[in-house]
Amino acid sequence: MTSTPPDPQHGRFHIVDLFAGPGGLDLAAEVLDLPSIGIEWDDDAVATRLAAGLPTVHGDVRRYGPGNAEFADCTVLAGGPPCQTFSIAGSGSGRKALELVTGFISRMHAWYKREEAGKTGETWEDIQRELEKLDDERTGLVLEPLRWVLEAKLRPRHGGKTPRPFEVIVLEQVPAVIEVWHEYEKVLRDIGYKTDAKIFHTEQYGVPQTRRRAVLVARHGGLPAQLPAPTHQQYRKGAEPTETLFGRDVWISMERALDDVYRHVPEARRRSMPFRVVSNYGSGGDPKARGRRESDKPAATITGKWSRNRIVSADAHETELGRLTIEEAGVFQSFPYRYPWRGSDQAQQVGNAVPPRFGVHILSAALDLGAPGTKIWERLLRWPLREEDDISEPNSS
């Protein structure tokens, strides 16, 4: 699969995506004509990425850095480090993980300042040895993007003679990680970045799913960090949306997302609508505790357990209609219907992925590319483009 040559105005941006998963952010970059390369260790996610034609380094992020030859031209650092130990931040274990990470961030900042000043003291190797002693190694993975940022500030890239900081940083994770991003901000601002971080509702960006994500954007060299403004209304249970609100469109429902697919992807398998999604996740087997979401609403958060959900008729009988397919779950994450999911744990890949449509909005704002328009969304919907696909209309909003 090939993509359109990069637009000259985008030419200086080249993304390295840490913990890249099955490719949500890299797919967003592709439809924006931005070159990217992802690092991913999971065999199944790598199989999906390769089937999608996404440039990939198959390995452990901790074994690489900005000085490696593969990343010499990368000017944008992106990533979503594993978050399991922070997903329960309100509990004792989650709070302990946050305190551990905060302490390591302070030590990394101090290490950077000593290195910059040519002084001796605790080395990165000392810090790394301590990280390797943690009961859950995933706790330390959230520090990897910061290590990459600091190393790029301190040391020349492959083939270079002077350090080359990343121009832009884009990090994304579950809402609990916002506290980690705020700790990041303290360090980044001290070393020359402007930053902004907040929690987003993805249905406000055209993703047909209610999902909350914590995003950090940073920009080097005096330019302000920019986050995208919402384009759609926030979904509120029991509240009827208005046709327009503050200039924002109504959120995208499951039905509308599937209708868009049926119009543009002739081979897509059609589902009877309307329908109701009955969640088995978190119910403990109690039918009364199972959440229900009608198909004229956005999907509930697509977790790695989405395949447990039932699809039934939207009436009192709740006749079984067949479980979600991998293609449908991907569509509710805003992936194109034709995305080539591979491997043995595809449900988890879908649940863990960055929604590509949300990724387009984040990258467009962070890199100051302008608001994405109709042409971009057509490219994402019809991916991979075929000879019969004509999307040559102007890139209007």
Coordinates of C-alpha atoms in Angstrom, one line a residue:
M1 CA 0.0 0.0 0.0
T2 CA 1.3 3.5 -0.9
S3 CA 0.2 6.9 0.3
T4 CA 0.2 10.3 -1.4
P5 CA 3.5 12.1 -1.2
P6 CA 3.7 14.5 1.8
D7 CA 2.5 18.0 1.3
P8 CA 5.6 20.4 1.3
Q9 CA 4.1 22.4 4.2
H10 CA 4.1 19.2 6.3
G11 CA 7.6 18.2 5.2
R12 CA 9.5 18.9 8.4
F13 CA 7.2 16.7 10.5
H14 CA 8.2 13.0 10.9
I15 CA 6.6 11.1 13.7
V16 CA 8.0 8.3 15.9
D17 CA 5.2 6.6 17.8
L18 CA 6.2 4.8 21.0
F19 CA 4.0 1.9 22.1
A20 CA 2.3 2.2 18.7
G21 CA -0.2 -0.7 19.0
P22 CA -2.1 -1.7 15.9
G23 CA -1.7 1.7 14.4
G24 CA -4.4 4.2 15.3
L25 CA -2.2 7.2 15.5
D26 CA 0.0 6.1 12.6
L27 CA -3.1 5.7 10.4
A28 CA -4.1 9.2 11.4
A29 CA -0.7 10.4 10.3
E30 CA -1.1 8.6 7.0
V31 CA -4.3 10.2 6.0
L32 CA -2.7 13.6 6.9
D33 CA 0.3 12.7 4.6
L34 CA 2.7 12.7 7.6
P35 CA 5.4 10.1 7.6
S36 CA 5.6 8.0 10.8
I37 CA 7.3 5.0 12.2
G38 CA 5.9 3.0 15.2
I39 CA 7.7 0.9 17.8
E40 CA 5.7 -2.0 19.1
W41 CA 6.7 -5.3 20.8
D42 CA 3.4 -7.2 20.8
D43 CA 3.4 -9.8 18.0
D44 CA -0.3 -9.6 17.2
A45 CA -0.3 -5.8 17.0
V46 CA 2.8 -5.9 14.8
A47 CA 1.0 -8.3 12.5
T48 CA -1.8 -5.9 12.1
R49 CA 0.5 -3.0 11.5
L50 CA 2.4 -4.8 8.8
A51 CA -0.8 -5.9 7.1
A52 CA -1.8 -2.3 7.1
G53 CA 1.5 -1.3 5.5
L54 CA 2.6 0.9 8.5
P55 CA 6.3 1.4 9.0
T56 CA 7.2 -0.6 12.2
V57 CA 10.1 -1.4 14.4
H58 CA 9.3 -4.7 16.2
G59 CA 10.9 -4.4 19.6
D60 CA 10.9 -3.0 23.2
V61 CA 10.8 0.8 23.4
R62 CA 13.3 0.6 26.3
R63 CA 16.0 -0.8 23.9
Y64 CA 15.8 2.2 21.6
G65 CA 16.3 6.0 21.7
P66 CA 16.3 9.0 19.5
G67 CA 20.0 8.3 18.7
N68 CA 19.1 5.1 16.7
A69 CA 19.4 5.5 12.9
E70 CA 15.8 4.6 12.3
F71 CA 14.6 7.8 14.1
A72 CA 17.3 10.2 13.0
D73 CA 14.8 12.3 11.0
C74 CA 11.9 12.2 13.5
T75 CA 10.8 15.6 14.7
V76 CA 7.6 14.6 16.5
L77 CA 7.5 12.2 19.5
A78 CA 4.1 10.5 20.1
G79 CA 3.1 7.6 22.3
G80 CA 0.6 6.0 24.6
P81 CA 2.6 3.9 27.2
P82 CA 0.8 1.0 28.9
C83 CA -1.5 2.3 31.6
Q84 CA -2.8 -0.7 33.6
T85 CA -1.2 0.4 36.9
F86 CA -2.8 3.9 36.6
S87 CA -6.3 2.8 35.5
I88 CA -7.1 2.3 39.1
A89 CA -5.6 5.6 40.3
G90 CA -8.3 6.0 42.9
S91 CA -7.2 2.8 44.7
G92 CA -4.2 2.4 47.0
S93 CA -2.2 0.5 44.3
G94 CA -2.9 3.2 41.7
R95 CA -1.9 6.0 44.1
K96 CA 1.3 4.1 45.0
A97 CA 2.1 3.8 41.3
L98 CA 1.6 7.5 40.8
E99 CA 3.8 8.4 43.7
L100 CA 6.5 6.1 42.4
V101 CA 6.4 7.6 38.9
T102 CA 6.4 11.2 40.3
G103 CA 9.5 10.4 42.3
F104 CA 11.2 8.9 39.2
I105 CA 10.2 12.0 37.1
S106 CA 12.0 14.2 39.6
R107 CA 15.1 12.0 39.5
M108 CA 15.1 12.1 35.7
H109 CA 14.8 15.9 35.8
A110 CA 17.7 16.1 38.2
W111 CA 19.8 13.7 36.0
Y112 CA 19.1 15.9 33.0
K113 CA 20.2 19.1 34.8
R114 CA 23.5 17.4 35.9
E115 CA 24.2 16.1 32.5
E116 CA 23.5 19.5 31.0
A117 CA 25.9 21.2 33.4
G118 CA 28.6 18.5 33.1
K119 CA 28.3 17.5 36.8
T120 CA 28.5 14.0 38.4
G121 CA 25.8 12.3 40.4
E122 CA 23.1 9.7 39.8
T123 CA 23.3 8.4 36.3
W124 CA 20.5 7.2 34.0
E125 CA 21.9 3.6 34.4
D126 CA 21.4 4.0 38.2
I127 CA 17.7 5.1 37.6
Q128 CA 17.2 2.3 35.2
R129 CA 18.4 -0.3 37.6
E130 CA 15.8 1.0 40.2
L131 CA 13.1 0.8 37.5
E132 CA 13.9 -2.8 36.8
K133 CA 13.3 -3.6 40.5
L134 CA 9.6 -2.5 40.4
D135 CA 7.0 -5.2 41.2
D136 CA 5.2 -4.2 38.0
E137 CA 7.5 -3.2 35.2
R138 CA 4.6 -1.5 33.3
T139 CA 4.7 1.2 35.9
G140 CA 8.1 2.4 34.6
L141 CA 7.0 2.3 30.9
V142 CA 5.1 5.6 31.3
L143 CA 8.6 7.2 31.8
E144 CA 9.9 6.2 28.4
P145 CA 8.6 9.2 26.4
L146 CA 10.3 11.5 28.9
R147 CA 13.6 9.6 28.5
W148 CA 13.4 10.0 24.8
V149 CA 12.7 13.8 25.1
L150 CA 15.6 14.3 27.5
E151 CA 18.1 12.2 25.5
A152 CA 17.2 14.2 22.3
K153 CA 17.9 17.4 24.2
L154 CA 21.3 16.1 25.5
R155 CA 22.8 14.1 22.7
P156 CA 23.2 14.3 18.9
R157 CA 21.1 12.1 16.7
H158 CA 22.6 9.4 14.5
G159 CA 24.8 11.2 11.9
G160 CA 24.4 14.6 13.6
K161 CA 26.9 16.7 15.5
T162 CA 24.6 18.6 17.9
P163 CA 21.5 17.7 19.9
R164 CA 18.2 18.0 18.0
P165 CA 15.2 18.2 20.3
F166 CA 11.8 17.0 19.3
E167 CA 9.8 19.9 17.9
V168 CA 6.4 18.5 19.1
I169 CA 5.4 15.9 21.7
V170 CA 1.9 14.2 21.6
L171 CA 1.1 11.7 24.4
E172 CA -2.3 10.0 25.0
Q173 CA -3.6 7.7 27.7
V174 CA -6.5 6.9 30.0
P175 CA -7.8 9.8 32.2
A176 CA -6.0 8.6 35.3
V177 CA -2.7 9.4 33.6
I178 CA -3.5 13.1 33.5
E179 CA -1.6 13.5 36.8
V180 CA 1.5 12.0 35.2
W181 CA 1.2 14.3 32.3
H182 CA 1.0 17.3 34.7
E183 CA 4.3 16.1 36.2
Y184 CA 5.7 15.8 32.7
E185 CA 4.7 19.4 32.1
K186 CA 6.8 20.7 35.0
V187 CA 10.0 19.1 33.4
L188 CA 9.1 20.0 29.8
R189 CA 8.5 23.7 30.6
D190 CA 11.8 23.9 32.4
I191 CA 13.7 22.6 29.3
G192 CA 12.1 24.9 26.8
Y193 CA 8.7 23.5 25.8
K194 CA 5.3 25.1 26.0
T195 CA 2.7 22.6 27.1
D196 CA -1.0 21.9 27.5
A197 CA -2.8 18.8 28.9
K198 CA -6.4 18.0 29.5
I199 CA -9.0 15.2 29.4
F200 CA -11.0 14.8 26.2
H201 CA -14.3 13.1 25.3
T202 CA -13.7 11.5 22.0
E203 CA -17.4 11.7 20.8
Q204 CA -16.8 15.5 20.7
Y205 CA -14.4 14.8 17.8
G206 CA -16.6 12.6 15.7
V207 CA -15.7 9.2 17.1
P208 CA -18.9 7.2 17.4
Q209 CA -18.1 6.2 21.0
T210 CA -18.0 7.7 24.4
R211 CA -14.4 7.5 25.5
R212 CA -12.3 9.7 27.8
R213 CA -8.6 10.2 27.1
A214 CA -5.8 12.3 28.7
V215 CA -3.7 14.1 26.2
L216 CA -0.5 16.1 26.6
V217 CA 0.9 18.3 23.8
A218 CA 4.2 20.1 24.0
R219 CA 6.0 22.3 21.5
H220 CA 9.6 23.4 21.5
G221 CA 11.1 26.8 20.6
G222 CA 8.5 29.3 21.9
L223 CA 5.5 28.3 19.8
P224 CA 2.4 27.6 21.9
A225 CA 1.1 24.0 22.4
Q226 CA -2.3 23.7 20.8
L227 CA -5.1 21.3 21.6
P228 CA -8.1 20.8 19.2
A229 CA -11.4 22.5 19.9
P230 CA -14.5 20.2 19.9
T231 CA -16.4 19.7 16.7
H232 CA -19.3 17.7 18.1
Q233 CA -21.5 17.9 21.2
Q234 CA -20.8 15.8 24.3
Y235 CA -23.1 12.8 24.8
R236 CA -25.1 13.0 28.0
K237 CA -27.3 10.0 29.0
G238 CA -30.9 10.9 28.9
A239 CA -30.3 14.3 27.3
E240 CA -31.6 15.0 23.8
P241 CA -29.0 16.7 21.6
T242 CA -29.8 19.9 19.8
E243 CA -29.3 20.3 16.1
T244 CA -26.4 22.6 16.7
L245 CA -24.9 23.8 19.9
F246 CA -22.1 26.5 20.0
G247 CA -21.5 25.6 16.4
R248 CA -21.0 21.9 17.1
D249 CA -22.6 19.0 15.3
V250 CA -24.5 16.3 17.0
W251 CA -22.4 13.4 18.1
I252 CA -22.1 10.4 15.7
S253 CA -24.3 7.4 16.6
M254 CA -23.5 3.8 15.9
E255 CA -26.2 3.7 13.3
R256 CA -24.8 6.7 11.5
A257 CA -21.2 5.3 11.6
L258 CA -22.4 2.0 10.0
D259 CA -24.5 3.9 7.4
D260 CA -21.5 5.8 6.3
V261 CA -19.6 2.5 5.9
Y262 CA -22.5 0.9 3.9
R263 CA -22.5 3.9 1.5
H264 CA -18.8 3.8 0.8
V265 CA -17.7 0.2 1.3
P266 CA -19.9 -2.0 -0.9
E267 CA -18.6 -5.3 0.5
A268 CA -19.4 -4.4 4.1
R269 CA -21.8 -6.9 5.8
R270 CA -25.0 -5.1 6.7
R271 CA -26.5 -5.3 10.2
S272 CA -30.2 -4.9 10.9
M273 CA -31.0 -1.6 12.6
P274 CA -32.0 -0.3 15.1
F275 CA -30.3 -2.5 17.7
R276 CA -29.3 -2.4 21.3
V277 CA -25.9 -3.2 22.8
V278 CA -26.1 -5.1 26.2
S279 CA -22.8 -4.9 28.1
N280 CA -21.5 -7.9 30.0
Y281 CA -18.4 -6.1 31.1
G282 CA -18.3 -5.2 34.8
S283 CA -21.7 -6.7 35.6
G284 CA -20.5 -9.6 37.7
G285 CA -23.0 -11.8 35.8
D286 CA -26.0 -9.8 37.2
P287 CA -28.4 -9.1 34.3
K288 CA -29.8 -6.0 36.2
A289 CA -26.3 -4.5 36.2
R290 CA -25.7 -4.8 32.5
G291 CA -25.6 -1.5 30.7
R292 CA -27.6 -0.9 27.6
R293 CA -27.0 1.5 24.7
E294 CA -29.3 2.1 21.8
S295 CA -27.9 2.2 18.3
D296 CA -29.0 5.8 17.8
K297 CA -26.4 6.8 20.4
P298 CA -22.6 6.6 20.4
A299 CA -21.2 3.2 21.5
A300 CA -20.1 2.9 25.1
T301 CA -16.3 2.8 25.6
I302 CA -14.8 0.0 23.4
T303 CA -12.6 -1.9 25.9
G304 CA -10.6 -5.0 25.3
K305 CA -13.7 -7.0 26.5
W306 CA -16.1 -5.7 23.9
S307 CA -16.6 -9.1 22.3
R308 CA -18.5 -10.1 25.5
N309 CA -21.3 -7.6 24.7
R310 CA -24.6 -8.9 23.2
I311 CA -26.4 -7.2 20.3
V312 CA -30.2 -7.5 20.5
S313 CA -33.3 -6.0 18.9
A314 CA -34.3 -2.6 20.3
D315 CA -37.6 -3.8 21.8
A316 CA -38.9 -5.5 24.8
H317 CA -38.1 -9.0 23.4
E318 CA -34.4 -8.3 22.9
T319 CA -34.0 -10.9 20.3
E320 CA -30.4 -11.9 19.7
L321 CA -28.9 -10.4 16.6
G322 CA -25.3 -11.7 16.7
R323 CA -22.2 -10.2 18.4
L324 CA -20.3 -7.3 17.1
T325 CA -17.8 -8.2 14.4
I326 CA -14.2 -7.1 14.6
E327 CA -14.9 -4.7 11.7
E328 CA -17.8 -3.1 13.5
A329 CA -15.9 -2.7 16.7
G330 CA -13.1 -1.1 14.7
V331 CA -15.6 1.3 13.1
F332 CA -16.9 2.3 16.5
Q333 CA -13.2 3.2 17.3
S334 CA -13.3 5.2 14.0
F335 CA -11.0 2.7 12.1
P336 CA -11.9 2.1 8.5
Y337 CA -14.0 -1.0 7.9
R338 CA -11.3 -2.5 5.7
Y339 CA -8.6 -2.3 8.4
P340 CA -6.7 -5.6 8.4
W341 CA -6.9 -6.9 12.0
R342 CA -4.5 -9.8 12.5
G343 CA -3.3 -12.0 15.3
S344 CA -4.9 -14.0 18.1
D345 CA -6.1 -11.2 20.4
Q346 CA -7.8 -8.8 18.0
A347 CA -10.4 -7.7 20.5
Q348 CA -7.7 -6.4 22.9
Q349 CA -6.0 -4.6 20.0
V350 CA -9.2 -2.7 19.1
G351 CA -9.9 -1.8 22.7
N352 CA -6.4 -0.5 23.3
A353 CA -6.0 1.5 20.1
V354 CA -6.0 5.3 19.7
P355 CA -9.2 6.2 17.7
P356 CA -7.7 7.4 14.4
R357 CA -10.3 10.1 13.9
F358 CA -9.3 11.5 17.3
G359 CA -5.7 11.1 16.4
V360 CA -6.3 13.3 13.2
H361 CA -7.7 16.1 15.4
I362 CA -4.9 15.9 17.9
L363 CA -2.1 15.9 15.3
S364 CA -3.7 18.6 13.2
A365 CA -3.9 20.9 16.2
A366 CA -0.5 20.0 17.7
L367 CA 1.3 20.5 14.4
D368 CA -0.8 23.6 13.4
L369 CA -2.0 22.0 10.2
G370 CA -5.4 23.6 10.2
A371 CA -8.8 21.9 10.9
P372 CA -9.2 18.6 9.0
G373 CA -11.9 18.7 6.4
T374 CA -14.1 16.5 4.3
K375 CA -11.3 15.1 2.1
I376 CA -9.4 13.8 5.2
W377 CA -12.5 12.1 6.6
E378 CA -13.2 10.5 3.2
R379 CA -9.6 9.2 3.0
L380 CA -10.0 7.6 6.5
L381 CA -13.4 6.1 5.8
R382 CA -12.4 4.6 2.4
W383 CA -9.0 3.5 3.5
P384 CA -7.1 1.9 1.7
L385 CA -7.9 4.0 -1.3
R386 CA -8.6 2.1 -4.5
E387 CA -8.5 3.2 -8.1
E388 CA -12.3 3.6 -8.2
D389 CA -12.3 5.9 -5.1
D390 CA -12.4 9.6 -6.1
I391 CA -11.9 12.0 -3.3
S392 CA -10.5 14.9 -5.3
E393 CA -13.0 17.4 -4.0
P394 CA -11.5 20.4 -2.1
N395 CA -10.5 19.9 1.5
S396 CA -13.4 21.7 3.0
S397 CA -14.8 21.5 6.5

